[in-house]
PDB file of C-alpha atoms in Angstrom:
ATOM      1  CA  MET A 242     -13.000 108.501 106.708  1.00 45.00           C
ATOM      2  CA  ALA A 243     -11.547 105.373 105.092  1.00 49.00           C
ATOM      3  CA  GLU A 244     -15.073 104.267 104.141  1.00 56.00           C
ATOM      4  CA  ASN A 245     -15.233 107.332 101.879  1.00 55.00           C
ATOM      5  CA  LEU A 246     -12.446 105.801  99.784  1.00 60.00           C
ATOM      6  CA  ALA A 247     -14.033 102.355  99.489  1.00 67.00           C
ATOM      7  CA  PRO A 248     -15.239 101.291  96.037  1.00 77.00           C
ATOM      8  CA  GLU A 249     -18.326 103.348  95.184  1.00 76.00           C
ATOM      9  CA  LYS A 250     -19.784 100.746  92.861  1.00 85.00           C
ATOM     10  CA  ARG A 251     -19.008  97.386  91.373  1.00 93.00           C
ATOM     11  CA  HIS A 252     -17.632  97.004  87.860  1.00 94.00           C
ATOM     12  CA  THR A 253     -19.747  94.706  85.694  1.00 94.00           C
ATOM     13  CA  PHE A 254     -18.622  92.251  83.025  1.00 95.00           C
ATOM     14  CA  VAL A 255     -21.393  91.544  80.524  1.00 94.00           C
ATOM     15  CA  HIS A 256     -21.077  88.983  77.719  1.00 93.00           C
ATOM     16  CA  ASN A 257     -23.725  88.547  74.997  1.00 94.00           C
ATOM     17  CA  GLY A 258     -26.084  90.796  76.946  1.00 94.00           C
ATOM     18  CA  GLN A 259     -25.848  88.763  80.150  1.00 93.00           C
ATOM     19  CA  LYS A 260     -24.077  89.784  83.344  1.00 94.00           C
ATOM     20  CA  VAL A 261     -21.254  87.305  84.025  1.00 94.00           C
ATOM     21  CA  PHE A 262     -19.795  88.839  87.185  1.00 95.00           C
ATOM     22  CA  GLU A 263     -19.313  92.068  89.097  1.00 96.00           C
ATOM     23  CA  TRP A 264     -16.140  93.076  90.902  1.00 96.00           C
ATOM     24  CA  ASP A 265     -14.389  95.739  92.940  1.00 96.00           C
ATOM     25  CA  GLN A 266     -11.024  96.142  94.640  1.00 95.00           C
ATOM     26  CA  THR A 267      -9.197  97.687  97.567  1.00 93.00           C
ATOM     27  CA  LEU A 268      -5.468  98.046  98.174  1.00 93.00           C
ATOM     28  CA  GLU A 269      -5.311  94.474  99.477  1.00 95.00           C
ATOM     29  CA  GLU A 270      -8.052  92.500  97.756  1.00 96.00           C
ATOM     30  CA  VAL A 271     -10.226  91.970  94.709  1.00 97.00           C
ATOM     31  CA  ASN A 272     -13.836  90.904  95.237  1.00 97.00           C
ATOM     32  CA  MET A 273     -15.875  89.069  92.625  1.00 97.00           C
ATOM     33  CA  TYR A 274     -19.657  88.670  92.824  1.00 96.00           C
ATOM     34  CA  ILE A 275     -21.418  86.027  90.732  1.00 94.00           C
ATOM     35  CA  GLU A 276     -25.190  85.556  90.679  1.00 92.00           C
ATOM     36  CA  LEU A 277     -25.934  81.860  90.933  1.00 87.00           C
ATOM     37  CA  PRO A 278     -28.684  80.054  89.020  1.00 83.00           C
ATOM     38  CA  LYS A 279     -31.947  79.487  90.885  1.00 80.00           C
ATOM     39  CA  GLY A 280     -31.749  76.459  93.143  1.00 73.00           C
ATOM     40  CA  VAL A 281     -28.003  76.760  93.762  1.00 71.00           C
ATOM     41  CA  SER A 282     -28.027  78.366  97.173  1.00 64.00           C
ATOM     42  CA  THR A 283     -25.871  76.099  99.241  1.00 65.00           C
ATOM     43  CA  THR A 284     -22.170  75.315  99.243  1.00 64.00           C
ATOM     44  CA  LYS A 285     -23.053  71.606  99.087  1.00 71.00           C
ATOM     45  CA  LEU A 286     -24.113  72.113  95.456  1.00 73.00           C
ATOM     46  CA  PHE A 287     -21.086  74.132  94.447  1.00 76.00           C
ATOM     47  CA  HIS A 288     -17.306  73.933  94.692  1.00 81.00           C
ATOM     48  CA  CYS A 289     -14.656  76.530  93.880  1.00 87.00           C
ATOM     49  CA  THR A 290     -10.880  76.106  94.076  1.00 93.00           C
ATOM     50  CA  ILE A 291      -8.743  79.240  94.368  1.00 96.00           C
ATOM     51  CA  GLN A 292      -5.212  78.808  93.038  1.00 96.00           C
ATOM     52  CA  ALA A 293      -2.436  81.413  92.921  1.00 96.00           C
ATOM     53  CA  SER A 294      -3.240  82.402  89.321  1.00 97.00           C
ATOM     54  CA  HIS A 295      -6.516  80.601  88.619  1.00 96.00           C
ATOM     55  CA  VAL A 296     -10.172  80.509  89.740  1.00 94.00           C
ATOM     56  CA  GLU A 297     -12.066  78.592  87.043  1.00 88.00           C
ATOM     57  CA  HIS A 298     -10.257  80.975  84.622  1.00 94.00           C
ATOM     58  CA  ASP A 299      -6.792  82.558  84.676  1.00 97.00           C
ATOM     59  CA  LEU A 300      -6.477  85.536  86.994  1.00 97.00           C
ATOM     60  CA  THR A 301      -4.975  88.831  85.835  1.00 96.00           C
ATOM     61  CA  HIS A 302      -2.452  88.785  88.709  1.00 97.00           C
ATOM     62  CA  PRO A 303      -1.412  86.215  91.343  1.00 97.00           C
ATOM     63  CA  VAL A 304      -3.134  86.017  94.728  1.00 98.00           C
ATOM     64  CA  LYS A 305      -2.360  84.715  98.200  1.00 97.00           C
ATOM     65  CA  THR A 306      -4.291  81.456  98.356  1.00 97.00           C
ATOM     66  CA  ASP A 307      -4.058  81.067 102.147  1.00 97.00           C
ATOM     67  CA  SER A 308      -6.090  84.254 102.718  1.00 97.00           C
ATOM     68  CA  SER A 309      -8.402  84.084  99.695  1.00 97.00           C
ATOM     69  CA  PHE A 310     -11.821  82.474 100.110  1.00 96.00           C
ATOM     70  CA  TRP A 311     -15.358  82.205  98.748  1.00 95.00           C
ATOM     71  CA  THR A 312     -18.824  82.254 100.256  1.00 91.00           C
ATOM     72  CA  ILE A 313     -22.394  81.925  99.049  1.00 88.00           C
ATOM     73  CA  GLU A 314     -25.083  84.160 100.479  1.00 87.00           C
ATOM     74  CA  ASP A 315     -28.503  85.200  99.167  1.00 86.00           C
ATOM     75  CA  GLY A 316     -27.965  83.479  95.812  1.00 86.00           C
ATOM     76  CA  GLU A 317     -24.644  85.182  95.162  1.00 91.00           C
ATOM     77  CA  MET A 318     -21.153  83.741  95.201  1.00 92.00           C
ATOM     78  CA  HIS A 319     -18.619  86.165  96.662  1.00 95.00           C
ATOM     79  CA  ILE A 320     -14.947  85.413  95.952  1.00 96.00           C
ATOM     80  CA  THR A 321     -12.388  87.410  97.946  1.00 97.00           C
ATOM     81  CA  LEU A 322      -8.927  87.317  96.382  1.00 98.00           C
ATOM     82  CA  GLN A 323      -6.046  88.593  98.509  1.00 98.00           C
ATOM     83  CA  LYS A 324      -3.641  90.436  96.219  1.00 97.00           C
ATOM     84  CA  ARG A 325      -0.071  89.153  96.270  1.00 96.00           C
ATOM     85  CA  GLU A 326       1.076  92.713  95.451  1.00 94.00           C
ATOM     86  CA  LYS A 327      -0.694  95.093  97.807  1.00 92.00           C
ATOM     87  CA  GLY A 328      -1.618  98.292  95.988  1.00 90.00           C
ATOM     88  CA  LYS A 329      -1.490  96.792  92.490  1.00 92.00           C
ATOM     89  CA  THR A 330      -4.338  98.193  90.407  1.00 93.00           C
ATOM     90  CA  TRP A 331      -6.133  95.375  88.606  1.00 95.00           C
ATOM     91  CA  SER A 332      -7.878  96.168  85.310  1.00 95.00           C
ATOM     92  CA  SER A 333      -9.992  93.005  85.729  1.00 96.00           C
ATOM     93  CA  PRO A 334      -9.897  89.907  87.948  1.00 97.00           C
ATOM     94  CA  ILE A 335     -10.020  87.499  84.974  1.00 96.00           C
ATOM     95  CA  GLN A 336      -7.538  87.722  82.095  1.00 95.00           C
ATOM     96  CA  GLY A 337      -9.187  89.165  79.001  1.00 92.00           C
ATOM     97  CA  GLN A 338     -12.664  89.526  80.534  1.00 92.00           C
ATOM     98  CA  GLY A 339     -14.297  92.726  81.716  1.00 87.00           C
ATOM     99  CA  ILE A 340     -11.173  94.859  81.344  1.00 92.00           C
ATOM    100  CA  LEU A 341     -11.648  98.453  82.494  1.00 93.00           C
ATOM    101  CA  ASP A 342     -11.394 101.175  79.890  1.00 93.00           C
ATOM    102  CA  PRO A 343      -8.409 103.552  80.329  1.00 91.00           C
ATOM    103  CA  TYR A 344     -10.473 106.237  82.103  1.00 90.00           C
ATOM    104  CA  ALA A 345     -11.995 103.778  84.605  1.00 91.00           C
ATOM    105  CA  ALA A 346      -8.559 102.197  85.210  1.00 90.00           C
ATOM    106  CA  ASP A 347      -7.095 105.652  85.951  1.00 88.00           C
ATOM    107  CA  GLN A 348      -9.960 106.383  88.363  1.00 88.00           C
ATOM    108  CA  GLU A 349      -9.305 103.071  90.159  1.00 90.00           C
ATOM    109  CA  GLN A 350      -5.596 103.870  90.474  1.00 89.00           C
ATOM    110  CA  LYS A 351      -6.389 107.318  91.905  1.00 88.00           C
ATOM    111  CA  ARG A 352      -8.835 105.826  94.409  1.00 88.00           C
ATOM    112  CA  LEU A 353      -6.297 103.205  95.504  1.00 90.00           C
ATOM    113  CA  MET A 354      -3.601 105.873  95.894  1.00 88.00           C
ATOM    114  CA  LEU A 355      -5.904 107.924  98.119  1.00 87.00           C
ATOM    115  CA  GLN A 356      -6.753 104.761 100.060  1.00 88.00           C
ATOM    116  CA  ARG A 357      -3.025 104.228 100.594  1.00 87.00           C
ATOM    117  CA  PHE A 358      -2.594 107.827 101.825  1.00 87.00           C
ATOM    118  CA  GLN A 359      -5.534 107.334 104.198  1.00 87.00           C
ATOM    119  CA  GLU A 360      -4.051 104.085 105.540  1.00 87.00           C
ATOM    120  CA  GLU A 361      -0.653 105.711 106.127  1.00 87.00           C
ATOM    121  CA  ASN A 362      -2.116 108.919 107.620  1.00 88.00           C
ATOM    122  CA  PRO A 363      -5.210 107.859 109.598  1.00 87.00           C
ATOM    123  CA  GLY A 364      -5.800 111.309 111.128  1.00 87.00           C
ATOM    124  CA  PHE A 365      -6.340 112.971 107.763  1.00 86.00           C
ATOM    125  CA  ASP A 366      -9.329 112.864 105.407  1.00 86.00           C
ATOM    126  CA  PHE A 367      -8.287 112.320 101.786  1.00 82.00           C
ATOM    127  CA  SER A 368     -11.806 111.625 100.495  1.00 79.00           C
ATOM    128  CA  GLN A 369     -11.996 114.972  98.667  1.00 82.00           C
ATOM    129  CA  ALA A 370      -8.377 114.976  97.408  1.00 83.00           C
ATOM    130  CA  GLN A 371      -7.746 115.045  93.672  1.00 82.00           C
ATOM    131  CA  PHE A 372      -4.778 114.386  91.412  1.00 79.00           C
ATOM    132  CA  SER A 373      -3.906 116.617  88.513  1.00 76.00           C
ATOM    133  CA  GLY A 374      -2.314 114.731  85.646  1.00 73.00           C
ATOM    134  CA  THR A 375      -1.295 111.112  85.802  1.00 78.00           C
ATOM    135  CA  CYS A 376      -1.656 109.395  89.150  1.00 78.00           C
ATOM    136  CA  PRO A 377       1.476 107.652  90.455  1.00 79.00           C
ATOM    137  CA  ASP A 378       1.530 103.919  91.102  1.00 81.00           C
ATOM    138  CA  PRO A 379       0.462 103.314  94.740  1.00 81.00           C
ATOM    139  CA  ARG A 380       2.990 100.429  95.048  1.00 80.00           C
ATOM    140  CA  THR A 381       6.071 102.552  94.308  1.00 82.00           C
ATOM    141  CA  PHE A 382       5.238 106.230  95.030  1.00 80.00           C
ATOM    142  CA  MET A 383       7.324 107.791  97.829  1.00 77.00           C
ATOM    143  CA  GLY A 384       9.098 104.596  98.809  1.00 77.00           C
ATOM    144  CA  GLY A 385       6.189 102.272  98.123  1.00 78.00           C
ATOM    145  CA  ILE A 386       3.731 100.526 100.385  1.00 78.00           C
ATOM    146  CA  HIS A 387       5.124  99.359 103.698  1.00 68.00           C
ATOM    147  CA  SER A 388       3.738  95.966 104.670  1.00 64.00           C
ATOM    148  CA  GLU A 389       3.468  94.850 108.257  1.00 57.00           C
TER     149      GLU A 389
END
């Protein structure tokens, strides 16, 4: 059931007609996907440092560096950023780049809220649930998210 609330597709940031990165998010993490140039297929040829608010560029929100990481597989770099604020809806991983339009941002917030409901009520299926009007913030609604 929870898989039904996973990101359906990646968001894409395109600059000057070229795809820069794709990304998606869950309640707890933001994932970035970057196609690497031909010939760069090994971690020996590439290095990436994840800081609390920076990964080559400034991040939109801070992350937990001890549980964030990157990998390279099949010519794609995958960066997993652990959100410092579980449930926070990000409009983009990188400040000022690839920001979601208001409709897409609202859809993300609704999906994350349903993901939160699913996490808190594992016996129920919220995959077909819908919100009418503005969706509440998943971090604060009904007492907020309870971390372990």
